[in-house]
Amino acid sequence: MRVLIIGSGGREHALASCIARSPRLSALFVAPGNPGTASLGQNIPIRAHDVAGLVAFARAEKIDLVIPGPEAPLVAGIADALAAENIACCGPSAMAAQLEGSKRFSKEIADLAKIPTAAWQSFTDAETAHDYVEDVGAPIVIKADGLAAGKGVVVAQTLDDAHAAITAIMEDKLHGEAGAQLVIEECLTGEEISVFALCDGLNAVYLGAAADHKRVGDGDTGPNTGGMGAISPPPWATPHIISDVMTSIIRPALAAMAARGTPFRGFLFAGVMLEQDGPKLIEFNVRFGDPECETLLPLLQSDLLPALVAATNGTLAAINLAWTDAASATVVMCAKGYPGAYATGGEIFGLEEAAMIPGVNIFHAGTMADQSGILANGGRVLAINATAATLEEAVALAYTAEGVIDWADGFCRRDIGRRAIFAGKWPS
Ligand code: AMP
Ligand code: GLY
C-alpha cells in the first residue's frame, strides 16, 4: 500500500513509525513531515492545510490511504475531496469533523445521543452572554465555538474572568470568526482523561486512554499548551470506567452521527471528566491526540495499517488489536518561552544516544535538519516516550532519555505522571 500521512508533529512521527513497520506498506509519504519522519518515508513539502495540493499529490502518486494527523484539513473537507477521487482517507468528512469544528454542534450531538456532559447554552450576542454568567455565577467555562488552535477555552474561576473572556472572544475577536458564537457551560471537576477509538461509521475499536498534562508548569500551573506530556494507562481509568465511556459516550455519538447521515470515520478522541456520578464528556476531537498518540502507539503490538483501512471501508468489526500491558510515559521538550514567544535554531545533541536506550522512543515535532545536525524549529520540539512494566519505571526512563539530550534552549515539565503514580492505585 502507498500511504500518505499529513502533518509534522510528534503525533505524525509516531504514526509513521507504526505504519513503517507494516508488511503491507510499499511506500510512505509524509506532508510536510519532520526530520524524524524523513528517516521512515519521504517528506513532501506540502502544508497540512493545503487541501488542494494534498489531494493533487495523492492522485498523482496513486496513494491508497491518506491519514490526516491534525484537525484542520479534516474540517476543511479533505476526506470529501479524496472520496471524490476514490482515495481512502482515515478521517471524517467535513460534516462529521464538525464534532471538533463546532463546540455547539458537538453539544447538540451529545444532547441528541443522551451523552452525559456539562449543562450548556450557546450565544451569538455578547450582551446576552454577559447577563447569563451574571445569573449562573462562577466557576464557569467560556468556549469559542470554532477552531482556535486549542486556545478557545477559558475556565473562569470568577465572574470578572468570565466577563473578560466573553469580551475577548466575542467583542475583541481574539480568535476571529471562531468566536462569533460562544458555548458557555457548567464547570466539571474530577480527573480528566483522553479516550481514543478508531471508528468506521458504525463500529468503534478502543485504542487506549491517556492522561495529558496541559499546563506549561509543574503542578499544573501556568498557561495551557498543546500538551506537555502524557501517561497511559491513567490509574483512574479502570476497565469499568473505560467500558462506561465506550457505551455512554463513544458508541452513542457514532450512532447519532450515522442516524443524521454524517457517519463518523477515523480517530475519535473524547476528552472525559471522571465525576463522582460517572464519566462526562468535555469535548470531542476528530483526530489522535498529541502527545497521547506518541504515548499509546508504542504499546500496540498489532499491525495498525489494516485497522486504518478497515475504518475507511466499514469492516472494523473484524479487527482485533493486541496491546502490551506495559505502562507508557511521554515527556515533551519545548523551546524556552513556549507557549509564548520562543527562539528557534538552537542545535540539539544526543538524540541518537537517547533513542538507543531500550524502551525509549524519540519522536520529532518542531525540529529541522541542516548540515550540522538537528535544530529546534518550533514550540513543542521533541516527544520523549518510554515504555516499561510500571508507570514509575516508564516515567523514570523517559527522564533518563531526556537527560541524555543536550539542548541549551529546551525545557520540560519535571512532574509528568507524578500525580498518577501517587494515586496509589498502580499497579491495579
Ligand atoms: P478544550 O479546548 O475543549 O479541550 O478544553 C480545554 C480544557 O479546558 C479541557 O481539556 C479541560 O481541562 C478544560 N475544560 C473544558 N471544558 C470544561 C468544563 N466544562 N469543565 C471543566 N473544565 C473544562
Ligand atoms: N493533547 C491534546 C490534544 O491533542 O488536543
Coordinates of N, CA and C in Angstrom, one line a residue, residues 56-230:
A56 N -4.1 16.6 -4.9 CA -3.4 16.5 -6.2 C -2.2 15.6 -6.1
F57 N -1.5 15.7 -5.0 CA -0.3 14.8 -4.8 C -0.8 13.3 -4.6
A58 N -1.9 13.1 -3.8 CA -2.4 11.8 -3.6 C -2.8 11.1 -4.9
R59 N -3.5 12.0 -5.8 CA -3.9 11.4 -7.1 C -2.7 11.1 -7.9
A60 N -1.7 12.0 -8.0 CA -0.6 11.8 -8.9 C 0.3 10.6 -8.5
E61 N 0.4 10.4 -7.1 CA 1.2 9.3 -6.6 C 0.5 8.0 -6.4
K62 N -0.8 8.0 -6.8 CA -1.6 6.8 -6.6 C -1.6 6.3 -5.2
I63 N -1.9 7.2 -4.3 CA -1.9 6.9 -2.9 C -3.2 6.0 -2.6
D64 N -3.0 5.0 -1.8 CA -4.1 4.1 -1.4 C -4.8 4.5 -0.2
L65 N -4.1 5.2 0.8 CA -4.7 5.5 2.0 C -4.0 6.8 2.5
V66 N -4.9 7.8 2.9 CA -4.4 9.1 3.5 C -4.8 9.1 4.9
I67 N -3.8 9.5 5.8 CA -4.0 9.5 7.2 C -3.8 11.0 7.7
P68 N -4.8 11.8 7.8 CA -4.6 13.1 8.3 C -4.3 13.1 9.8
G69 N -3.2 13.8 10.3 CA -2.9 13.9 11.7 C -3.7 15.0 12.4
P70 N -3.6 16.3 11.9 CA -4.3 17.4 12.6 C -5.8 17.5 12.1
E71 N -6.5 18.3 12.8 CA -7.9 18.5 12.5 C -8.2 19.5 11.3
A72 N -7.3 20.4 11.1 CA -7.5 21.5 10.1 C -7.9 20.9 8.7
P73 N -7.1 20.0 8.1 CA -7.5 19.5 6.8 C -8.8 18.8 6.8
L74 N -9.2 18.1 8.0 CA -10.4 17.4 8.1 C -11.6 18.3 8.1
V75 N -11.5 19.4 8.9 CA -12.6 20.4 9.0 C -12.7 21.1 7.6
A76 N -11.6 21.2 6.9 CA -11.6 21.9 5.6 C -12.1 20.9 4.5
G77 N -12.4 19.6 4.8 CA -13.0 18.8 3.8 C -12.1 17.9 3.0
I78 N -10.9 17.5 3.6 CA -10.0 16.7 2.8 C -10.6 15.3 2.5
A79 N -11.3 14.8 3.5 CA -11.9 13.4 3.3 C -12.9 13.4 2.2
D80 N -13.7 14.5 2.1 CA -14.7 14.6 1.0 C -13.9 14.7 -0.4
A81 N -12.9 15.6 -0.4 CA -12.2 15.8 -1.7 C -11.5 14.5 -2.1
L82 N -11.0 13.7 -1.2 CA -10.3 12.5 -1.5 C -11.4 11.4 -2.0
A83 N -12.5 11.4 -1.3 CA -13.6 10.5 -1.7 C -14.0 10.7 -3.1
A84 N -14.0 12.0 -3.5 CA -14.4 12.3 -4.9 C -13.4 11.8 -5.9
E85 N -12.1 11.5 -5.4 CA -11.1 10.9 -6.3 C -11.0 9.4 -6.0
N86 N -11.9 8.8 -5.2 CA -11.8 7.4 -4.9 C -10.6 7.0 -4.1
I87 N -10.1 7.9 -3.3 CA -8.9 7.7 -2.4 C -9.4 7.5 -1.0
A88 N -9.0 6.4 -0.3 CA -9.5 6.2 1.0 C -8.8 7.2 2.0
C89 N -9.5 7.6 3.0 CA -9.0 8.6 4.0 C -9.4 8.1 5.3
C90 N -8.5 7.9 6.3 CA -8.8 7.6 7.6 C -9.1 8.8 8.4
G91 N -10.2 9.4 8.2 CA -10.6 10.6 8.9 C -12.0 11.0 8.4
P92 N -12.7 11.8 9.2 CA -14.1 12.1 8.9 C -14.3 13.1 7.8
S93 N -15.5 13.1 7.2 CA -16.0 14.1 6.3 C -16.0 15.5 7.0
A94 N -16.1 16.5 6.2 CA -16.2 17.9 6.8 C -17.4 18.0 7.8
M95 N -18.5 17.4 7.3 CA -19.7 17.4 8.2 C -19.5 16.7 9.5
A96 N -18.9 15.5 9.5 CA -18.6 14.8 10.7 C -17.5 15.4 11.5
A97 N -16.6 16.1 10.9 CA -15.5 16.8 11.6 C -16.0 18.0 12.4
Q98 N -17.3 18.4 12.2 CA -17.9 19.4 13.0 C -18.0 19.0 14.5
L99 N -17.8 17.7 14.7 CA -17.8 17.3 16.2 C -16.6 18.0 16.9
E100 N -15.6 18.4 16.2 CA -14.5 19.2 16.7 C -14.6 20.6 16.3
G101 N -15.0 20.8 15.0 CA -15.0 22.2 14.4 C -16.0 23.1 15.0
S102 N -17.1 22.6 15.7 CA -18.0 23.5 16.3 C -18.4 22.9 17.7
K103 N -18.1 23.6 18.7 CA -18.5 23.2 20.1 C -20.0 23.0 20.2
R104 N -20.7 24.0 19.6 CA -22.2 23.9 19.7 C -22.7 22.6 19.0
F105 N -22.2 22.3 17.8 CA -22.6 21.1 17.1 C -22.3 19.9 18.0
S106 N -21.1 19.8 18.7 CA -20.8 18.6 19.4 C -21.7 18.5 20.7
K107 N -22.1 19.7 21.2 CA -23.0 19.7 22.4 C -24.4 19.2 21.9
E108 N -24.8 19.6 20.7 CA -26.1 19.2 20.2 C -26.2 17.7 20.0
I109 N -25.1 17.2 19.4 CA -25.0 15.7 19.2 C -25.0 15.0 20.6
A110 N -24.3 15.6 21.6 CA -24.3 15.0 22.9 C -25.7 14.9 23.5
D111 N -26.4 16.0 23.4 CA -27.8 16.0 23.9 C -28.7 15.0 23.1
L112 N -28.6 15.0 21.8 CA -29.4 14.1 20.9 C -29.1 12.7 21.3
A113 N -27.8 12.3 21.6 CA -27.5 11.0 21.9 C -27.5 10.6 23.4
K114 N -28.0 11.6 24.2 CA -28.1 11.4 25.6 C -26.8 11.1 26.3
I115 N -25.7 11.7 25.8 CA -24.4 11.5 26.3 C -24.2 12.5 27.5
P116 N -23.8 11.9 28.7 CA -23.6 12.8 29.9 C -22.5 13.9 29.6
T117 N -22.9 15.1 29.8 CA -21.9 16.2 29.5 C -22.3 17.4 30.4
A118 N -21.5 18.4 30.4 CA -21.8 19.6 31.2 C -23.0 20.4 30.6
A119 N -23.9 20.9 31.5 CA -25.0 21.7 31.0 C -24.5 22.9 30.3
W120 N -25.2 23.3 29.2 CA -24.6 24.3 28.3 C -25.7 25.2 27.7
Q121 N -25.2 26.4 27.2 CA -26.0 27.2 26.3 C -25.1 27.9 25.3
S122 N -25.7 28.2 24.1 CA -24.9 28.9 23.1 C -25.4 30.3 23.0
F123 N -24.5 31.2 22.5 CA -24.8 32.6 22.4 C -24.2 33.2 21.1
T124 N -24.9 34.1 20.5 CA -24.4 34.8 19.3 C -24.3 36.3 19.7
D125 N -24.6 36.6 20.9 CA -24.7 38.1 21.3 C -24.0 38.2 22.6
A126 N -23.0 39.2 22.7 CA -22.2 39.3 23.9 C -23.0 39.7 25.1
E127 N -24.0 40.7 24.9 CA -24.7 41.2 26.0 C -25.5 40.1 26.7
T128 N -26.2 39.2 25.9 CA -26.9 38.1 26.5 C -26.0 37.1 27.2
A129 N -24.8 37.0 26.7 CA -23.8 36.1 27.3 C -23.4 36.7 28.7
H130 N -23.1 38.0 28.7 CA -22.7 38.7 30.0 C -23.8 38.5 31.0
D131 N -25.1 38.7 30.6 CA -26.2 38.6 31.5 C -26.3 37.1 32.0
Y132 N -26.1 36.2 31.2 CA -26.2 34.8 31.5 C -25.2 34.4 32.6
V133 N -23.9 34.8 32.5 CA -23.0 34.4 33.5 C -23.3 35.1 34.8
E134 N -23.8 36.4 34.8 CA -24.3 37.0 36.0 C -25.3 36.2 36.7
D135 N -26.2 35.6 35.9 CA -27.3 34.8 36.5 C -26.7 33.5 37.1
V136 N -25.8 32.8 36.4 CA -25.5 31.5 36.9 C -24.2 31.5 37.8
G137 N -23.4 32.5 37.7 CA -22.2 32.6 38.6 C -21.0 31.8 38.1
A138 N -19.9 32.0 38.9 CA -18.7 31.3 38.6 C -18.5 30.2 39.6
P139 N -17.6 29.2 39.4 CA -16.8 29.0 38.2 C -17.7 28.6 37.0
I140 N -17.2 29.0 35.8 CA -18.0 28.7 34.6 C -17.0 28.6 33.4
V141 N -17.4 27.9 32.4 CA -16.4 27.7 31.3 C -17.0 28.4 30.0
I142 N -16.1 29.2 29.4 CA -16.4 30.0 28.2 C -15.6 29.5 27.0
K143 N -16.4 29.1 26.0 CA -15.7 28.5 24.8 C -16.0 29.2 23.5
A144 N -15.0 29.5 22.7 CA -15.3 30.0 21.3 C -15.8 28.7 20.6
D145 N -16.8 29.0 19.8 CA -17.5 27.8 19.1 C -16.5 27.1 18.1
G146 N -15.7 27.9 17.4 CA -14.9 27.3 16.3 C -13.5 26.9 16.7
L147 N -12.7 26.5 15.7 CA -11.3 26.1 16.0 C -10.5 27.3 16.4
A148 N -9.8 27.2 17.5 CA -9.0 28.4 18.0 C -7.6 27.9 18.4
A149 N -7.1 27.0 17.7 CA -5.7 26.4 17.9 C -5.6 26.0 19.4
G150 N -6.6 25.4 19.9 CA -6.5 24.9 21.3 C -6.6 26.0 22.4
K151 N -6.8 27.2 22.0 CA -6.8 28.4 22.9 C -8.1 29.0 23.1
G152 N -9.2 28.3 22.7 CA -10.5 29.0 22.7 C -11.3 28.7 23.9
V153 N -10.7 28.0 25.0 CA -11.5 27.7 26.2 C -10.9 28.4 27.4
V154 N -11.8 29.1 28.1 CA -11.4 29.7 29.4 C -12.2 29.1 30.5
V155 N -11.5 28.5 31.5 CA -12.2 28.0 32.7 C -12.1 29.2 33.7
A156 N -13.2 29.9 33.8 CA -13.3 31.2 34.6 C -13.6 30.9 36.0
Q157 N -12.7 31.2 36.9 CA -12.9 30.9 38.3 C -13.8 32.0 39.0
T158 N -13.8 33.2 38.4 CA -14.5 34.3 38.9 C -15.4 34.9 37.8
L159 N -16.4 35.7 38.3 CA -17.3 36.4 37.3 C -16.5 37.4 36.4
D160 N -15.5 38.1 37.1 CA -14.6 39.0 36.3 C -13.9 38.3 35.2
D161 N -13.4 37.1 35.5 CA -12.7 36.4 34.4 C -13.7 35.9 33.3
A162 N -14.9 35.6 33.7 CA -15.9 35.1 32.7 C -16.3 36.3 31.8
H163 N -16.5 37.5 32.4 CA -16.8 38.7 31.6 C -15.7 39.0 30.6
A164 N -14.4 38.9 31.2 CA -13.3 39.3 30.4 C -13.1 38.3 29.2
A165 N -13.5 37.0 29.4 CA -13.3 36.0 28.4 C -14.4 36.3 27.3
I166 N -15.6 36.6 27.7 CA -16.7 36.9 26.7 C -16.3 38.2 25.9
T167 N -15.7 39.2 26.5 CA -15.3 40.4 25.8 C -14.2 40.0 24.9
A168 N -13.2 39.3 25.3 CA -12.0 39.0 24.5 C -12.4 38.2 23.3
I169 N -13.3 37.2 23.5 CA -13.6 36.2 22.4 C -14.6 36.9 21.4
M170 N -15.7 37.5 22.0 CA -16.8 38.0 21.1 C -16.6 39.4 20.6
E171 N -16.2 40.3 21.6 CA -16.1 41.7 21.2 C -14.8 42.0 20.6
D172 N -13.7 41.6 21.2 CA -12.3 41.9 20.7 C -11.9 40.9 19.6
K173 N -12.7 39.9 19.4 CA -12.5 38.9 18.3 C -11.1 38.3 18.3
L174 N -10.7 37.9 19.6 CA -9.4 37.3 19.8 C -9.1 36.1 18.9
H175 N -10.1 35.3 18.6 CA -9.9 34.1 17.7 C -10.7 34.3 16.4
G176 N -10.9 35.6 16.0 CA -11.6 35.9 14.7 C -13.0 35.3 14.7
E177 N -13.4 34.7 13.5 CA -14.7 34.2 13.3 C -15.0 33.0 14.2
A178 N -14.0 32.3 14.7 CA -14.2 31.2 15.6 C -15.0 31.6 16.9
G179 N -14.9 32.9 17.2 CA -15.5 33.4 18.4 C -16.8 34.1 18.1
A180 N -17.4 34.0 16.9 CA -18.6 34.7 16.6 C -19.8 34.1 17.4
Q181 N -19.6 32.8 17.8 CA -20.6 32.1 18.7 C -19.8 31.6 19.9
L182 N -20.5 31.6 21.0 CA -19.9 31.1 22.3 C -20.7 29.9 22.8
V183 N -20.0 29.0 23.4 CA -20.7 28.0 24.2 C -20.3 28.3 25.7
I184 N -21.3 28.4 26.6 CA -21.0 28.6 28.0 C -21.5 27.4 28.7
E185 N -20.6 26.8 29.5 CA -21.1 25.6 30.2 C -20.6 25.5 31.6
E186 N -21.3 24.6 32.3 CA -21.0 24.2 33.7 C -19.6 23.7 33.8
C187 N -19.0 24.1 34.9 CA -17.6 23.7 35.1 C -17.6 22.3 35.8
L188 N -17.0 21.4 35.2 CA -16.9 20.0 35.7 C -15.6 19.9 36.6
T189 N -15.7 19.0 37.5 CA -14.5 18.7 38.3 C -14.2 17.2 38.4
G190 N -13.0 16.9 38.6 CA -12.6 15.5 38.7 C -11.3 15.2 37.9
E191 N -11.0 14.0 37.7 CA -9.8 13.7 36.9 C -10.2 13.6 35.5
E192 N -9.3 14.2 34.6 CA -9.6 14.3 33.2 C -8.8 13.2 32.5
I193 N -9.4 12.5 31.6 CA -8.7 11.5 30.7 C -9.0 11.7 29.3
S194 N -8.1 11.3 28.4 CA -8.4 11.3 27.0 C -8.6 9.8 26.5
V195 N -9.7 9.6 25.9 CA -10.1 8.2 25.5 C -10.1 8.2 23.9
F196 N -9.5 7.2 23.3 CA -9.4 7.1 21.9 C -10.1 5.9 21.3
A197 N -10.7 6.1 20.2 CA -11.3 5.0 19.5 C -11.1 5.2 18.0
L198 N -11.0 4.1 17.3 CA -10.9 4.1 15.8 C -12.3 3.7 15.4
C199 N -12.9 4.5 14.4 CA -14.3 4.3 14.1 C -14.5 4.1 12.6
D200 N -15.5 3.3 12.2 CA -15.7 3.1 10.7 C -17.1 3.6 10.3
G201 N -17.7 4.4 11.1 CA -19.1 4.9 10.8 C -20.1 4.2 11.7
L202 N -19.9 2.9 12.0 CA -20.8 2.2 12.9 C -20.1 1.6 14.1
N203 N -18.9 1.0 13.8 CA -18.2 0.3 14.9 C -17.0 1.1 15.4
A204 N -16.7 0.9 16.7 CA -15.6 1.6 17.3 C -14.7 0.5 17.9
V205 N -13.4 0.7 17.7 CA -12.4 -0.1 18.4 C -11.6 0.8 19.3
Y206 N -11.6 0.3 20.6 CA -10.9 1.1 21.6 C -9.4 1.1 21.4
L207 N -8.8 2.3 21.5 CA -7.3 2.5 21.2 C -6.5 2.8 22.5
G208 N -7.2 3.0 23.6 CA -6.5 3.3 24.8 C -6.9 4.6 25.4
A209 N -6.4 4.8 26.6 CA -6.7 6.0 27.4 C -5.4 6.6 27.9
A210 N -5.4 7.9 28.0 CA -4.2 8.6 28.5 C -4.5 9.8 29.3
A211 N -3.6 10.2 30.1 CA -3.8 11.5 30.9 C -2.7 12.4 30.3
D212 N -3.2 13.5 29.8 CA -2.4 14.6 29.2 C -2.0 15.5 30.4
H213 N -1.0 16.4 30.2 CA -0.6 17.4 31.1 C -0.6 18.7 30.3
K214 N -1.7 19.4 30.5 CA -1.9 20.6 29.6 C -1.2 21.8 29.9
R215 N -1.0 22.1 31.3 CA -0.4 23.4 31.7 C 1.1 23.3 31.5
V216 N 1.6 24.5 31.3 CA 3.1 24.5 31.0 C 4.0 24.2 32.2
G217 N 3.5 24.5 33.4 CA 4.3 24.4 34.6 C 4.1 23.2 35.4
D218 N 5.1 22.8 36.2 CA 4.9 21.7 37.2 C 3.8 22.0 38.1
G219 N 3.1 21.0 38.6 CA 2.0 21.2 39.5 C 0.8 21.8 38.8
D220 N 0.7 21.6 37.4 CA -0.4 22.1 36.6 C -0.6 23.6 36.8
T221 N 0.5 24.4 36.6 CA 0.4 25.8 36.8 C 0.7 26.5 35.4
G222 N 0.4 27.7 35.3 CA 0.7 28.5 34.1 C -0.3 28.2 33.0
P223 N 0.0 28.8 31.8 CA -1.0 28.8 30.7 C -1.1 27.4 30.1
N224 N -2.2 27.1 29.4 CA -2.5 25.9 28.7 C -1.5 25.8 27.5
T225 N -1.2 24.5 27.1 CA -0.4 24.3 26.0 C -1.1 23.2 25.1
G226 N -0.4 22.8 24.1 CA -0.9 21.6 23.3 C -0.8 20.3 24.1
G227 N 0.0 20.3 25.1 CA 0.2 19.1 25.9 C 1.7 18.9 26.2
M228 N 2.1 18.9 27.5 CA 3.5 18.8 27.9 C 3.9 17.4 28.2
G229 N 3.0 16.5 28.1 CA 3.4 15.1 28.5 C 2.2 14.3 28.7
A230 N 2.3 13.0 28.6 CA 1.1 12.1 28.8 C 1.6 10.8 29.4

